[in-house]
Coordinates of C-alpha atoms in Angstrom, one line a residue:
X1 CA 28.7 15.9 -3.0
X2 CA 26.6 18.7 -4.8
X3 CA 22.7 19.0 -4.0
X4 CA 22.1 18.8 -7.7
X5 CA 24.5 15.8 -8.1
X6 CA 22.6 14.2 -5.4
X7 CA 19.1 14.8 -7.2
X8 CA 20.5 13.7 -10.4
X9 CA 21.7 10.2 -8.8
X10 CA 18.5 9.7 -7.0
X11 CA 16.4 10.5 -10.1
X12 CA 18.5 7.9 -12.1
X13 CA 18.3 5.3 -9.7
X14 CA 14.8 5.2 -9.4
X15 CA 14.1 5.4 -13.0
X16 CA 16.5 2.5 -13.6
X17 CA 14.8 0.6 -10.9
X18 CA 11.1 1.3 -12.0
X19 CA 12.2 0.4 -15.9
X20 CA 13.8 -2.9 -14.3
X21 CA 17.1 -1.7 -15.4
X22 CA 19.1 -2.3 -12.4
X23 CA 21.8 -4.8 -12.6
X24 CA 21.8 -8.2 -10.7
X25 CA 24.5 -8.3 -7.9
X26 CA 25.5 -11.8 -7.2
X27 CA 27.5 -11.1 -4.1
X28 CA 28.5 -8.0 -1.8
X29 CA 31.0 -5.8 -2.7
X30 CA 34.3 -5.5 -0.4
X31 CA 33.8 -3.1 2.6
X32 CA 34.3 0.6 2.0
X33 CA 33.6 3.6 3.7
X34 CA 33.2 6.8 1.7
X35 CA 33.1 10.5 3.1
X36 CA 31.4 13.2 1.4
X37 CA 30.1 16.7 2.2
X38 CA 26.8 17.5 1.3
X39 CA 27.4 21.1 1.8
X40 CA 28.4 23.2 4.9
X41 CA 25.4 21.9 6.9
X42 CA 25.0 18.4 7.3
X43 CA 27.6 15.2 6.1
X44 CA 27.0 11.8 4.9
X45 CA 29.0 9.1 5.2
X46 CA 28.8 5.5 3.7
X47 CA 29.1 2.8 5.6
X48 CA 29.4 -1.2 5.7
X49 CA 27.2 -2.1 8.5
X50 CA 27.0 -5.5 10.3
X51 CA 23.4 -6.9 10.0
X52 CA 22.0 -9.7 11.5
X53 CA 23.5 -13.4 11.1
X54 CA 26.9 -11.9 9.9
X55 CA 25.6 -10.2 6.8
X56 CA 27.1 -6.6 5.7
X57 CA 24.2 -4.1 4.8
X58 CA 25.4 -1.3 2.8
X59 CA 24.5 2.2 4.5
X60 CA 25.0 5.6 4.6
X61 CA 24.8 7.8 8.1
X62 CA 24.1 11.9 8.0
X63 CA 24.9 13.6 11.3
X64 CA 24.1 17.1 12.0
X65 CA 26.7 20.0 10.7
X66 CA 29.1 20.7 13.7
X67 CA 27.6 18.0 15.9
X68 CA 29.1 18.8 19.4
X69 CA 31.2 16.3 21.4
X70 CA 29.1 14.6 24.1
X71 CA 25.8 15.5 22.9
X72 CA 23.2 12.9 21.9
X73 CA 20.9 13.5 18.7
X74 CA 17.7 11.5 18.2
X75 CA 18.2 8.8 15.4
X76 CA 16.1 7.9 12.4
X77 CA 16.6 4.5 10.8
X78 CA 15.2 4.4 7.3
X79 CA 15.2 0.6 5.6
X80 CA 15.0 0.9 1.6
X81 CA 12.3 -0.1 -0.5
X82 CA 12.0 -3.1 -2.7
X83 CA 14.7 -3.0 -5.3
X84 CA 16.2 0.3 -4.6
X85 CA 19.6 1.1 -3.1
X86 CA 21.1 3.0 -0.2
X87 CA 20.9 6.7 -1.6
X88 CA 17.0 6.3 -1.9
X89 CA 16.3 8.8 0.8
X90 CA 19.3 10.9 0.6
X91 CA 17.3 13.8 0.0
X92 CA 14.8 13.5 2.9
X93 CA 17.8 12.3 5.1
X94 CA 20.0 15.4 4.3
X95 CA 16.9 17.4 5.5
X96 CA 16.4 15.5 8.8
X97 CA 20.2 15.5 9.8
X98 CA 20.0 19.5 8.6
X99 CA 17.2 19.7 11.7
X100 CA 19.0 18.1 14.0
X101 CA 18.8 14.2 13.6
X102 CA 21.3 11.2 12.9
X103 CA 20.0 9.1 10.1
X104 CA 20.9 6.1 9.2
X105 CA 19.6 4.5 5.9
X106 CA 20.6 1.1 4.5
X107 CA 19.9 -1.2 1.6
X108 CA 17.9 -4.2 2.7
X109 CA 19.3 -7.5 2.9
X110 CA 19.4 -9.2 -0.6
X111 CA 19.2 -6.4 -2.9
X112 CA 22.1 -4.5 -4.6
X113 CA 25.3 -4.8 -2.7
X114 CA 23.8 -5.7 0.4
X115 CA 24.4 -9.4 1.8
X116 CA 22.0 -12.2 2.3
X117 CA 19.0 -13.4 0.3
X118 CA 15.8 -11.6 -0.3
X119 CA 12.8 -13.6 2.1
X120 CA 10.3 -10.7 2.1
X121 CA 10.5 -8.9 5.6
X122 CA 11.8 -11.9 7.4
X123 CA 12.7 -12.5 11.2
X124 CA 16.2 -11.7 9.8
X125 CA 14.9 -8.5 8.0
X126 CA 13.5 -7.2 11.4
X127 CA 16.8 -8.2 13.4
X128 CA 18.5 -6.0 10.8
X129 CA 17.0 -3.0 11.9
X130 CA 18.0 -3.9 15.5
X131 CA 21.6 -4.6 14.4
X132 CA 21.6 -1.2 12.9
X133 CA 20.1 0.5 15.6
X134 CA 23.0 -1.0 17.9
X135 CA 25.5 -0.2 15.3
X136 CA 24.2 3.4 15.5
X137 CA 24.3 3.9 19.0
X138 CA 28.2 2.4 19.5
X139 CA 29.3 4.8 16.1
X140 CA 27.4 7.9 15.9
X141 CA 26.3 10.8 18.4
X142 CA 23.1 9.0 18.4
X143 CA 20.4 8.9 21.4
X144 CA 19.6 5.4 22.5
X145 CA 16.0 7.0 24.2
X146 CA 14.9 8.9 20.9
X147 CA 14.8 6.4 18.1
X148 CA 12.5 6.3 14.9
X149 CA 11.9 4.3 12.1
X150 CA 10.7 5.1 8.6
X151 CA 10.4 4.0 5.0
X152 CA 8.5 4.0 2.0
X153 CA 7.1 0.5 0.5
X154 CA 9.4 -2.2 1.8
X155 CA 10.9 -0.1 4.0
X156 CA 7.5 1.1 5.5
X157 CA 6.5 -2.8 5.9
X158 CA 9.9 -3.9 7.9
X159 CA 9.6 -0.7 9.9
X160 CA 6.0 -1.7 11.2
X161 CA 7.4 -5.5 11.9
X162 CA 10.4 -4.0 13.7
X163 CA 8.6 -1.6 16.2
X164 CA 6.7 -4.9 17.3
X165 CA 10.1 -6.3 18.2
X166 CA 12.3 -3.4 19.4
X167 CA 11.0 -1.5 22.6
X168 CA 13.5 1.0 22.0
X169 CA 11.4 2.4 18.9
X170 CA 9.6 5.5 19.8
X171 CA 8.1 6.4 16.4
X172 CA 7.4 5.1 13.0
X173 CA 6.3 6.8 9.6
X174 CA 5.3 4.2 7.2
X175 CA 4.3 5.3 3.8
X176 CA 2.9 2.9 1.3
X177 CA 3.6 0.1 2.8
X178 CA 1.4 -2.8 3.9
X179 CA 0.2 -4.1 7.3
X180 CA -1.8 -7.2 6.0
X181 CA 0.4 -9.0 3.3
X182 CA -2.4 -11.9 2.4
X183 CA -5.1 -8.7 2.4
X184 CA -2.9 -7.0 0.1
X185 CA -2.0 -9.2 -2.6
X186 CA -4.2 -12.2 -2.4
X187 CA -7.7 -9.9 -1.3
X188 CA -10.9 -11.8 -2.3
X189 CA -8.9 -15.2 -2.4
X190 CA -7.7 -13.6 -6.0
X191 CA -3.9 -13.5 -6.9
X192 CA -3.1 -10.0 -7.6
X193 CA -1.2 -10.8 -10.8
X194 CA 0.6 -7.8 -12.0
X195 CA 1.2 -6.6 -8.2
X196 CA 3.0 -10.1 -7.5
X197 CA 4.7 -10.4 -11.0
X198 CA 6.2 -6.9 -10.6
X199 CA 7.5 -7.6 -7.3
X200 CA 9.0 -10.9 -8.2
X201 CA 10.5 -9.4 -11.5
X202 CA 12.1 -6.6 -9.6
X203 CA 13.3 -8.7 -7.2
X204 CA 15.1 -11.1 -9.5
X205 CA 16.7 -7.9 -11.4
X206 CA 18.0 -5.9 -8.2
X207 CA 18.7 -9.1 -5.8
X208 CA 19.0 -12.2 -4.7
X209 CA 15.5 -14.0 -4.0
X210 CA 16.0 -16.6 -1.4
X211 CA 14.8 -20.3 -1.9
X212 CA 11.7 -19.8 0.3
X213 CA 10.8 -16.7 -1.6
X214 CA 11.4 -18.2 -5.0
X215 CA 8.9 -21.3 -3.8
X216 CA 6.4 -19.2 -2.6
X217 CA 6.3 -16.7 -5.7
X218 CA 6.1 -20.1 -7.8
X219 CA 3.4 -21.5 -5.9
X220 CA 1.3 -18.3 -5.8
X221 CA 1.5 -17.4 -9.7
X222 CA 0.9 -21.2 -10.4
X223 CA -2.3 -21.2 -8.3
X224 CA -1.1 -24.1 -6.2
X225 CA -4.2 -24.3 -4.4
X226 CA -3.1 -27.4 -2.1
X227 CA -0.2 -25.1 -0.9
X228 CA -2.7 -22.2 -0.2
X229 CA -2.7 -22.6 3.5
X230 CA 1.2 -22.6 3.8
X231 CA 1.4 -19.5 1.6
X232 CA -1.2 -17.7 4.0
X233 CA 0.6 -18.7 7.0
X234 CA 4.1 -17.4 5.2
X235 CA 2.1 -14.2 4.7
X236 CA 0.6 -13.8 8.1
X237 CA 4.3 -14.1 9.3
X238 CA 5.3 -11.0 7.3
X239 CA 2.3 -9.0 8.6
X240 CA 2.0 -6.3 11.1
X241 CA -1.3 -6.7 11.6
X242 CA -0.8 -10.2 13.1
X243 CA 1.5 -8.7 15.7
X244 CA -0.4 -5.1 16.4
X245 CA -0.7 -6.5 20.1
X246 CA 3.1 -6.6 20.6
X247 CA 3.2 -2.8 18.8
X248 CA 0.6 -1.4 21.1
X249 CA 2.4 -3.0 24.0
X250 CA 5.7 -1.2 22.8
X251 CA 3.8 2.0 22.5
X252 CA 5.4 3.9 19.6
X253 CA 3.7 6.6 17.8
X254 CA 2.7 5.0 14.3
X255 CA 1.8 7.4 11.3
X256 CA 0.7 5.6 8.1
X257 CA 0.4 7.1 4.8
X258 CA -0.9 5.5 1.7
X259 CA -2.6 6.2 -1.5
X260 CA -6.3 5.5 -2.7
X261 CA -5.2 3.5 -6.1
X262 CA -1.9 1.8 -4.6
X263 CA -2.1 -1.2 -6.7
X264 CA 0.5 -3.0 -4.6
X265 CA -0.7 -2.6 -0.9
X266 CA -4.6 -1.3 -1.4
X267 CA -5.6 0.9 1.5
X268 CA -8.3 -1.0 3.0
X269 CA -5.8 -3.2 4.7
X270 CA -3.9 -0.3 6.3
X271 CA -7.2 1.5 7.5
X272 CA -8.2 -1.4 9.4
X273 CA -4.8 -1.7 10.9
X274 CA -5.2 1.6 12.0
X275 CA -7.9 1.2 13.8
X276 CA -6.5 -1.7 15.8
X277 CA -3.4 0.8 17.3
X278 CA -4.2 1.6 20.6
X279 CA -1.0 4.4 20.8
X280 CA -0.4 7.8 19.2
X281 CA -1.4 7.3 15.6
X282 CA -2.1 9.2 12.3
X283 CA -3.6 8.0 9.1
X284 CA -3.3 9.7 5.9
X285 CA -4.8 8.9 2.1
X286 CA -4.3 10.6 -0.9
X287 CA -4.7 10.1 -4.6
X288 CA -1.7 7.9 -6.8
X289 CA -0.7 4.8 -7.0
X290 CA 2.2 2.6 -5.0
X291 CA 4.8 5.6 -3.5
X292 CA 3.4 8.2 -6.0
X293 CA 2.2 10.2 -3.0
X294 CA 5.8 10.5 -1.4
X295 CA 7.8 9.8 -4.7
X296 CA 8.6 13.6 -5.2
X297 CA 9.8 14.2 -1.9
X298 CA 12.2 11.6 -2.4
X299 CA 13.9 13.9 -5.1
X300 CA 13.7 16.5 -2.2
X301 CA 10.8 18.5 -3.8
X302 CA 8.0 19.9 -1.6
X303 CA 5.7 16.9 -0.7
X304 CA 2.9 16.9 1.9
X305 CA 3.6 13.2 3.0
X306 CA 7.3 13.8 3.8
X307 CA 6.3 17.2 5.8
X308 CA 4.0 15.6 7.8
X309 CA 6.6 12.7 8.3
X310 CA 9.3 15.1 9.9
X311 CA 6.5 16.9 12.1
X312 CA 5.4 13.4 13.3
X313 CA 9.2 12.7 14.2
X314 CA 9.8 16.2 15.3
X315 CA 6.6 15.6 17.9
X316 CA 7.9 12.2 19.3
X317 CA 11.6 12.3 19.1
X318 CA 12.3 15.8 19.7
X319 CA 9.0 16.4 21.9
X320 CA 7.8 19.6 19.9
X321 CA 4.9 21.1 20.5
X322 CA 3.8 21.4 16.5
X323 CA 0.2 20.6 16.6
X324 CA 0.3 17.4 14.6
X325 CA -0.8 15.3 17.5
X326 CA -4.0 17.9 18.0
X327 CA -5.2 17.8 14.3
X328 CA -7.6 15.3 13.4
X329 CA -5.4 12.0 13.0
X330 CA -7.2 11.0 10.0
X331 CA -6.5 13.2 7.1
X332 CA -7.8 12.5 3.6
X333 CA -7.7 14.0 0.1
X334 CA -10.2 13.5 -2.1
X335 CA -9.7 12.1 -6.0
X336 CA -12.0 14.9 -7.1
X337 CA -10.4 17.8 -5.0
X338 CA -7.5 19.3 -4.0
X339 CA -8.4 20.2 -0.1
X340 CA -7.8 18.0 3.3
X341 CA -10.5 16.7 5.0
X342 CA -9.9 15.6 8.8
X343 CA -11.5 12.9 10.8
X344 CA -11.6 11.6 14.1
X345 CA -11.3 7.7 13.3
X346 CA -11.7 5.6 10.1
X347 CA -15.3 4.9 11.0
X348 CA -16.3 8.6 10.7
X349 CA -15.0 8.9 7.1
X350 CA -18.1 7.6 5.9
X351 CA -20.2 9.1 8.5
X352 CA -23.0 10.8 6.0
X353 CA -24.5 7.4 6.0
X354 CA -24.7 4.8 3.1
X355 CA -26.5 4.8 0.0
X356 CA -27.9 1.6 -1.2
X357 CA -27.9 0.8 -5.0
X358 CA -30.3 -2.2 -5.4
X359 CA -29.5 -4.8 -7.7
X360 CA -32.7 -6.6 -8.1
X361 CA -32.6 -7.7 -11.6
X362 CA -31.1 -11.3 -12.0
X363 CA -28.2 -10.9 -14.1
X364 CA -26.4 -14.0 -16.1
X365 CA -22.9 -13.9 -17.3
X366 CA -20.6 -16.3 -19.7
X367 CA -16.9 -16.3 -17.9
X368 CA -13.7 -16.0 -19.6
X369 CA -14.4 -13.0 -21.9
X370 CA -13.2 -9.4 -20.9
X371 CA -16.0 -7.3 -21.4
X372 CA -13.8 -4.1 -21.5
X373 CA -14.5 -3.2 -17.9
X374 CA -11.1 -3.5 -15.8
X375 CA -9.0 -2.2 -13.2
X376 CA -6.7 -0.5 -15.6
X377 CA -2.9 -1.1 -15.5
X378 CA -0.4 -1.3 -12.4
X379 CA 0.8 2.4 -11.8
X380 CA -0.3 3.8 -14.9
X381 CA -3.9 4.1 -14.3
X382 CA -3.7 5.6 -10.9
X383 CA -1.1 7.9 -11.6
X384 CA -3.1 9.4 -14.6
X385 CA -5.8 9.9 -12.0
X386 CA -3.6 11.4 -9.2
X387 CA -2.4 13.9 -12.0
X388 CA -4.9 14.5 -14.5
X389 CA -7.8 12.9 -12.7
X390 CA -8.0 10.3 -15.4
X391 CA -9.2 7.1 -14.3
X392 CA -10.0 4.1 -16.2
X393 CA -12.9 4.7 -18.3
X394 CA -15.8 2.2 -19.9
X395 CA -18.7 3.0 -21.9
X396 CA -21.3 1.6 -19.7
X397 CA -24.0 1.3 -22.3
X398 CA -21.7 -0.7 -24.6
X399 CA -20.5 -3.0 -22.6
X400 CA -21.8 -6.4 -23.8
X401 CA -24.2 -8.0 -21.5
X402 CA -23.4 -11.6 -22.1
X403 CA -20.4 -11.0 -20.2
X404 CA -20.6 -8.4 -17.9
X405 CA -23.7 -7.5 -15.6
X406 CA -24.6 -3.9 -15.0
X407 CA -26.7 -2.2 -12.3
X408 CA -27.4 1.4 -12.7
X409 CA -28.7 4.4 -10.0
X410 CA -31.0 7.1 -11.0
X411 CA -29.5 10.5 -11.8
X412 CA -28.5 12.2 -9.2
X413 CA -29.9 15.9 -8.6
X414 CA -26.9 16.8 -6.5
X415 CA -23.2 15.6 -6.0
X416 CA -22.4 12.2 -3.8
X417 CA -19.4 12.4 -2.1
X418 CA -18.1 8.8 -1.9
X419 CA -15.7 8.1 1.2
X420 CA -14.7 5.0 2.7
X421 CA -15.3 1.4 1.6
X422 CA -18.3 0.5 -0.7
X423 CA -19.5 -3.1 -0.1
X424 CA -21.2 -5.6 -2.4
X425 CA -23.8 -8.0 -1.3
X426 CA -25.3 -10.6 -3.7
X427 CA -26.3 -14.3 -4.2
X428 CA -24.2 -16.2 -6.9
X429 CA -24.9 -19.5 -8.6
X430 CA -22.2 -21.2 -10.5
X431 CA -22.2 -23.6 -13.2
X432 CA -18.7 -24.6 -11.8
X433 CA -16.9 -25.6 -8.8
X434 CA -14.4 -22.7 -9.0
X435 CA -14.5 -19.2 -10.4
X436 CA -13.7 -15.5 -10.5
X437 CA -15.4 -12.3 -11.1
X438 CA -14.5 -9.0 -10.4
X439 CA -16.7 -5.9 -9.2
X440 CA -16.4 -2.3 -10.4
X441 CA -18.2 1.0 -9.1
X442 CA -18.4 3.5 -11.9
X443 CA -19.3 7.4 -12.0
X444 CA -21.4 7.6 -15.2
X445 CA -21.6 10.6 -16.9
X446 CA -24.8 11.7 -19.4
X447 CA -23.1 10.4 -22.5
X448 CA -22.6 6.8 -20.5
X449 CA -18.9 7.1 -20.3
X450 CA -18.0 5.5 -16.8
X451 CA -15.0 6.6 -14.7
X452 CA -13.9 4.0 -12.2
X453 CA -14.4 4.5 -8.7
X454 CA -13.5 1.3 -6.8
X455 CA -13.0 -2.3 -7.8
X456 CA -12.3 -5.4 -6.2
X457 CA -12.1 -9.1 -7.1
X458 CA -13.5 -12.3 -5.6
X459 CA -12.9 -15.7 -6.1
X460 CA -14.4 -19.1 -5.1
X461 CA -13.3 -22.7 -4.8
X462 CA -15.4 -26.2 -3.9
X463 CA -18.5 -24.7 -4.3
X464 CA -21.4 -27.1 -5.8
X465 CA -22.1 -26.5 -9.2
X466 CA -26.1 -25.1 -9.5
X467 CA -26.2 -24.3 -5.8
X468 CA -26.8 -20.6 -5.0
X469 CA -24.4 -19.2 -2.0
X470 CA -24.0 -15.6 -0.7
X471 CA -21.3 -13.2 -1.3
X472 CA -19.9 -10.3 0.6
X473 CA -17.3 -8.3 -0.9
X474 CA -15.5 -5.1 0.1
X475 CA -14.1 -3.0 -2.5
X476 CA -11.0 -0.9 -2.2
X477 CA -11.3 2.1 -0.1
X478 CA -11.6 5.3 -2.0
X479 CA -12.8 9.2 -1.7
X480 CA -14.6 10.3 -5.0
X481 CA -16.9 13.2 -5.9
X482 CA -19.8 12.1 -8.2
X483 CA -21.1 15.3 -9.9
X484 CA -24.9 16.2 -9.8
X485 CA -26.4 14.3 -12.9
X486 CA -24.3 11.7 -13.3
X487 CA -25.4 8.0 -11.8
X488 CA -23.5 5.4 -9.9
X489 CA -23.2 2.1 -12.0
X490 CA -22.1 -1.6 -10.3
X491 CA -20.6 -3.7 -13.1
X492 CA -19.4 -7.2 -12.6
X493 CA -17.6 -9.5 -15.2
X494 CA -14.8 -12.2 -15.1
X495 CA -11.6 -11.3 -16.7
X496 CA -9.2 -8.2 -15.5
X497 CA -5.6 -8.1 -16.3
X498 CA -5.0 -7.2 -12.8
X499 CA -5.9 -10.2 -11.4
X500 CA -5.6 -14.1 -11.9
X501 CA -8.8 -15.7 -12.8
X502 CA -10.3 -19.3 -11.9
X503 CA -13.2 -19.6 -14.3
X504 CA -13.0 -23.0 -16.1
X505 CA -13.8 -23.2 -19.7
X506 CA -17.7 -23.0 -20.1
X507 CA -18.4 -21.5 -16.8
X508 CA -21.4 -19.2 -16.4
X509 CA -22.3 -17.1 -13.3
X510 CA -25.8 -16.1 -12.2
X511 CA -26.1 -12.9 -9.8
X512 CA -29.7 -13.0 -8.1
X513 CA -31.5 -11.1 -5.6
X514 CA -33.7 -13.1 -3.5
X515 CA -36.8 -11.7 -1.7
X516 CA -35.6 -13.1 1.7
X517 CA -31.8 -11.8 1.1
X518 CA -32.0 -9.0 -1.5
X519 CA -28.7 -8.0 -3.2
X520 CA -27.4 -4.5 -3.1
X521 CA -24.0 -2.2 -3.0
X522 CA -23.8 0.1 -0.3
X523 CA -21.8 3.4 -0.9
X524 CA -20.6 5.5 2.0
X525 CA -20.9 8.8 1.9
X526 CA -19.8 11.9 3.4
X527 CA -21.9 14.7 5.4
X528 CA -23.1 17.2 3.2

């Protein structure tokens, strides 16, 4: 198997999965084993690997070239992303094997030709990881004392959960994953429509969703409030944040990486999870959307995320003193700059203090009309921001005030480096018991064109019409530089294609700022 053929195959499969062109597999194919030389260095073999509960997982194994008889090598297990087959990591697995690792990648249960059904990082999924480790120790020169897990997206989530249940795991690299599933796709008590819809569609196109997942998706997208608590408990059972004590007790070294604009798993939940880890840890945030920060690395191209992933494994599985553990553990890259910034912890990211934008004017909105302010389109908008610095925009002066509330700062004499999590505090009076609004923070230039800095949705149920109540909302974390001569603007409206809204017909919302409890948005800044 030549290097160019491998890259082309990976590219084709990634594109097919992204476009929804992958074939639906009704059942696993008969077990087969294929051997192919990647080149004169490492070797890859395709195997049927026994998973938990008697199913078969389709996997591949890279071993170092010329592996010496009787010698053991550190093991890395890579569960695949949602909807992708076992060759997803073949370029990175080869690089790792060439540097002295045994690498086992497998198609997660329920997808493509692996057995079982999709149940979203359920206990059988985490048990599969341990089963794959058992198999690798019995069938390859893997070292039982040096085991690591890694993955992108779904593979990241499964790896984190597995580290809570298998104490043999010494290191984890979780890229573009989730630690809190509820906070990821149900933040602000609001369904993230495009994210959940995309995951559901990809699951049906590339695998076999189980009955529980089908029921949860139906209830979630159907806004079944009578099933809300059951859905929340289902999500908690699939969230590493709920098992952080077990992860800490096992002591694995955890590296987390994500993108500021991740529309599947927003960065806030990763940052909160990171702060609760007590073992060796590292947190990296970069511009982009879901899996785009590490995507080029899957094709074998130079990639910062994968470079640091290799360094992390080298440090904690090989014991190499490569300096990654002496660097500032929180590394971020601003959406406006190409350089990295290092911090001692997440709390230090906004160490320059906060700037409060007072929301003193009362604003009255009619719901159910899209004002033109929105968070963009899943994947597309943040990818444009990542590569050409073109986030979603809105003409702030032209936003219809009947459907959008707008508050603006004065023009700034100097740049403002926004870092971390902006927070909205306000008082809301609805005319209906249920409702939804979305808050947007914009960088507004001299011509009134606002570039989106961050956003977040908020939904309420069962409130008394006409009675005011307080709202505290965290916007999605980010790093963005507002140029001198620009201003900040907070915009609120009630419709966004990214989310499911819950505004009844005729609903109206009033945002006020009582003297005893003023409304504001606080914006964390980097030290100048």
